[in-house]
Amino acid sequence: QVQLVESGGGLVQAGGSLRLSCAASGRTFSSYAMGWFRQAPGKEREFVAAISRSGGSTLYADSVKGRFTISRDNAKNTVYLQMNSLKPEDTAVYYCAADASSIPTMRPRSYDYWGQGTQVTVSS
């Protein structure tokens, strides 16, 4: 099993950038595909990005493609989400998740472990 802790959230103006980090405990980080999801108040949790175990393949939601970049450093047990050109509609709590599957997926139900989340607020 793995425990996940997100960091890097905060308040930023539209057009700005943030980098989120997700630190994993345990020695089997490289065994998991990793994903980022977000949830705004009163709305369903939605997929943002995912990355394979080795980092060789990535998957993005259409709403963030070209603006966000997911990456991982297995030596540091950390996955990142670089967010550029932020928009007010990006405002949400962002969650890191780990998936024991060998294939990255956009479906929340496929993920086995979840972090506590970090708040991202983008002002107009």
PDB file of C-alpha atoms in Angstrom:
ATOM      1  CA  GLN A   1       0.000   0.000   0.000  1.00  0.00           C
ATOM      2  CA  VAL A   2       0.983   3.617  -0.433  1.00  0.00           C
ATOM      3  CA  GLN A   3       0.182   6.903   1.302  1.00  0.00           C
ATOM      4  CA  LEU A   4       0.012  10.065  -0.803  1.00  0.00           C
ATOM      5  CA  VAL A   5       0.479  13.683   0.282  1.00  0.00           C
ATOM      6  CA  GLU A   6      -0.151  16.587  -2.108  1.00  0.00           C
ATOM      7  CA  SER A   7       1.450  20.011  -1.844  1.00  0.00           C
ATOM      8  CA  GLY A   8       1.946  23.160  -3.912  1.00  0.00           C
ATOM      9  CA  GLY A   9      -1.610  24.453  -4.085  1.00  0.00           C
ATOM     10  CA  GLY A  10      -2.504  28.066  -3.454  1.00  0.00           C
ATOM     11  CA  LEU A  11      -3.965  31.255  -4.873  1.00  0.00           C
ATOM     12  CA  VAL A  12      -2.886  32.479  -8.291  1.00  0.00           C
ATOM     13  CA  GLN A  13      -4.203  34.977 -10.828  1.00  0.00           C
ATOM     14  CA  ALA A  14      -5.514  33.884 -14.204  1.00  0.00           C
ATOM     15  CA  GLY A  15      -2.654  33.256 -16.607  1.00  0.00           C
ATOM     16  CA  GLY A  16      -0.274  32.271 -13.831  1.00  0.00           C
ATOM     17  CA  SER A  17       1.383  28.959 -13.026  1.00  0.00           C
ATOM     18  CA  LEU A  18       1.606  26.468 -10.180  1.00  0.00           C
ATOM     19  CA  ARG A  19       3.396  23.163  -9.722  1.00  0.00           C
ATOM     20  CA  LEU A  20       1.732  20.520  -7.598  1.00  0.00           C
ATOM     21  CA  SER A  21       3.709  17.711  -6.005  1.00  0.00           C
ATOM     22  CA  CYS A  22       2.536  14.365  -4.684  1.00  0.00           C
ATOM     23  CA  ALA A  23       4.903  12.534  -2.359  1.00  0.00           C
ATOM     24  CA  ALA A  24       4.373   8.813  -1.827  1.00  0.00           C
ATOM     25  CA  SER A  25       5.439   6.713   1.119  1.00  0.00           C
ATOM     26  CA  GLY A  26       6.591   3.147   0.682  1.00  0.00           C
ATOM     27  CA  ARG A  27       9.062   1.383  -1.562  1.00  0.00           C
ATOM     28  CA  THR A  28       6.766   0.348  -4.426  1.00  0.00           C
ATOM     29  CA  PHE A  29       6.008   3.734  -6.002  1.00  0.00           C
ATOM     30  CA  SER A  30       7.220   2.612  -9.410  1.00  0.00           C
ATOM     31  CA  SER A  31       4.645  -0.203  -9.399  1.00  0.00           C
ATOM     32  CA  TYR A  32       1.768   2.287  -9.747  1.00  0.00           C
ATOM     33  CA  ALA A  33       0.409   4.379 -12.522  1.00  0.00           C
ATOM     34  CA  MET A  34      -0.367   7.825 -11.105  1.00  0.00           C
ATOM     35  CA  GLY A  35      -3.127  10.294 -11.766  1.00  0.00           C
ATOM     36  CA  TRP A  36      -4.347  13.777 -10.884  1.00  0.00           C
ATOM     37  CA  PHE A  37      -8.032  14.555 -10.383  1.00  0.00           C
ATOM     38  CA  ARG A  38      -9.877  17.663  -9.283  1.00  0.00           C
ATOM     39  CA  GLN A  39     -13.197  18.490  -7.669  1.00  0.00           C
ATOM     40  CA  ALA A  40     -14.938  21.842  -7.383  1.00  0.00           C
ATOM     41  CA  PRO A  41     -17.615  22.445  -4.706  1.00  0.00           C
ATOM     42  CA  GLY A  42     -20.909  20.827  -5.676  1.00  0.00           C
ATOM     43  CA  LYS A  43     -19.431  19.104  -8.726  1.00  0.00           C
ATOM     44  CA  GLU A  44     -18.266  15.600  -9.557  1.00  0.00           C
ATOM     45  CA  ARG A  45     -14.625  14.657  -9.335  1.00  0.00           C
ATOM     46  CA  GLU A  46     -13.031  14.843 -12.784  1.00  0.00           C
ATOM     47  CA  PHE A  47      -9.930  13.470 -14.409  1.00  0.00           C
ATOM     48  CA  VAL A  48      -7.012  15.806 -15.101  1.00  0.00           C
ATOM     49  CA  ALA A  49      -3.938  13.775 -16.091  1.00  0.00           C
ATOM     50  CA  ALA A  50      -2.293  10.376 -15.693  1.00  0.00           C
ATOM     51  CA  ILE A  51       1.134   8.869 -16.204  1.00  0.00           C
ATOM     52  CA  SER A  52       2.365   5.301 -16.634  1.00  0.00           C
ATOM     53  CA  ARG A  53       4.629   3.446 -14.211  1.00  0.00           C
ATOM     54  CA  SER A  54       7.791   4.320 -16.092  1.00  0.00           C
ATOM     55  CA  GLY A  55       6.630   7.767 -17.153  1.00  0.00           C
ATOM     56  CA  GLY A  56       6.755   6.737 -20.789  1.00  0.00           C
ATOM     57  CA  SER A  57       3.146   7.577 -21.579  1.00  0.00           C
ATOM     58  CA  THR A  58       0.734  10.267 -20.408  1.00  0.00           C
ATOM     59  CA  LEU A  59      -2.967  11.032 -20.682  1.00  0.00           C
ATOM     60  CA  TYR A  60      -4.697  14.409 -20.344  1.00  0.00           C
ATOM     61  CA  ALA A  61      -8.214  15.733 -20.150  1.00  0.00           C
ATOM     62  CA  ASP A  62      -9.113  17.883 -23.149  1.00  0.00           C
ATOM     63  CA  SER A  63      -9.686  20.845 -20.850  1.00  0.00           C
ATOM     64  CA  VAL A  64      -6.033  20.939 -19.724  1.00  0.00           C
ATOM     65  CA  LYS A  65      -4.129  19.526 -22.684  1.00  0.00           C
ATOM     66  CA  GLY A  66      -1.454  21.942 -23.832  1.00  0.00           C
ATOM     67  CA  ARG A  67      -1.480  23.790 -20.500  1.00  0.00           C
ATOM     68  CA  PHE A  68      -0.721  21.100 -17.893  1.00  0.00           C
ATOM     69  CA  THR A  69       2.144  18.609 -17.800  1.00  0.00           C
ATOM     70  CA  ILE A  70       2.319  15.510 -15.612  1.00  0.00           C
ATOM     71  CA  SER A  71       5.681  13.963 -14.758  1.00  0.00           C
ATOM     72  CA  ARG A  72       7.208  11.632 -12.192  1.00  0.00           C
ATOM     73  CA  ASP A  73      10.518  10.947 -10.512  1.00  0.00           C
ATOM     74  CA  ASN A  74      10.496   7.381  -9.258  1.00  0.00           C
ATOM     75  CA  ALA A  75      13.805   7.860  -7.446  1.00  0.00           C
ATOM     76  CA  LYS A  76      12.098  10.527  -5.310  1.00  0.00           C
ATOM     77  CA  ASN A  77       8.722   8.752  -5.069  1.00  0.00           C
ATOM     78  CA  THR A  78       7.077  11.899  -6.396  1.00  0.00           C
ATOM     79  CA  VAL A  79       4.647  12.824  -9.162  1.00  0.00           C
ATOM     80  CA  TYR A  80       4.199  16.402 -10.371  1.00  0.00           C
ATOM     81  CA  LEU A  81       1.576  18.458 -12.137  1.00  0.00           C
ATOM     82  CA  GLN A  82       2.891  21.605 -13.795  1.00  0.00           C
ATOM     83  CA  MET A  83      -0.036  23.943 -14.447  1.00  0.00           C
ATOM     84  CA  ASN A  84       0.440  26.878 -16.816  1.00  0.00           C
ATOM     85  CA  SER A  85      -1.967  29.456 -18.248  1.00  0.00           C
ATOM     86  CA  LEU A  86      -4.355  28.863 -15.370  1.00  0.00           C
ATOM     87  CA  LYS A  87      -8.006  29.796 -15.742  1.00  0.00           C
ATOM     88  CA  PRO A  88     -10.698  30.480 -13.113  1.00  0.00           C
ATOM     89  CA  GLU A  89     -12.401  27.240 -14.152  1.00  0.00           C
ATOM     90  CA  ASP A  90      -9.307  25.359 -12.953  1.00  0.00           C
ATOM     91  CA  THR A  91     -10.256  26.256  -9.375  1.00  0.00           C
ATOM     92  CA  ALA A  92     -10.754  23.034  -7.405  1.00  0.00           C
ATOM     93  CA  VAL A  93      -9.276  20.692  -4.856  1.00  0.00           C
ATOM     94  CA  TYR A  94      -6.658  18.623  -6.649  1.00  0.00           C
ATOM     95  CA  TYR A  95      -6.119  14.995  -5.668  1.00  0.00           C
ATOM     96  CA  CYS A  96      -3.245  12.660  -6.377  1.00  0.00           C
ATOM     97  CA  ALA A  97      -4.108   8.990  -6.898  1.00  0.00           C
ATOM     98  CA  ALA A  98      -2.257   5.704  -7.378  1.00  0.00           C
ATOM     99  CA  ASP A  99      -3.433   2.887  -9.636  1.00  0.00           C
ATOM    100  CA  ALA A 100      -2.098  -0.664  -9.399  1.00  0.00           C
ATOM    101  CA  SER A 101      -3.091  -1.219 -13.030  1.00  0.00           C
ATOM    102  CA  SER A 102      -0.366  -1.249 -15.641  1.00  0.00           C
ATOM    103  CA  ILE A 103      -2.380   1.041 -17.910  1.00  0.00           C
ATOM    104  CA  PRO A 104      -3.068   4.711 -17.093  1.00  0.00           C
ATOM    105  CA  THR A 105      -6.766   5.485 -16.941  1.00  0.00           C
ATOM    106  CA  MET A 106      -9.061   8.489 -16.613  1.00  0.00           C
ATOM    107  CA  ARG A 107     -11.640   6.591 -14.550  1.00  0.00           C
ATOM    108  CA  PRO A 108     -11.564   7.450 -10.804  1.00  0.00           C
ATOM    109  CA  ARG A 109     -12.857   3.989  -9.868  1.00  0.00           C
ATOM    110  CA  SER A 110      -9.686   2.430 -11.264  1.00  0.00           C
ATOM    111  CA  TYR A 111      -7.487   4.123  -8.653  1.00  0.00           C
ATOM    112  CA  ASP A 112      -6.712   2.341  -5.400  1.00  0.00           C
ATOM    113  CA  TYR A 113      -5.179   5.061  -3.210  1.00  0.00           C
ATOM    114  CA  TRP A 114      -5.914   8.771  -2.817  1.00  0.00           C
ATOM    115  CA  GLY A 115      -4.272  11.744  -1.163  1.00  0.00           C
ATOM    116  CA  GLN A 116      -6.044  14.332   0.992  1.00  0.00           C
ATOM    117  CA  GLY A 117      -6.046  16.978  -1.732  1.00  0.00           C
ATOM    118  CA  THR A 118      -4.639  20.478  -2.123  1.00  0.00           C
ATOM    119  CA  GLN A 119      -6.660  23.604  -2.915  1.00  0.00           C
ATOM    120  CA  VAL A 120      -5.978  25.536  -6.112  1.00  0.00           C
ATOM    121  CA  THR A 121      -7.769  28.865  -6.519  1.00  0.00           C
ATOM    122  CA  VAL A 122      -7.461  30.924  -9.702  1.00  0.00           C
ATOM    123  CA  SER A 123      -8.765  34.483  -9.544  1.00  0.00           C
ATOM    124  CA  SER A 124     -10.029  36.530 -12.492  1.00  0.00           C
TER     125      SER A 124
END
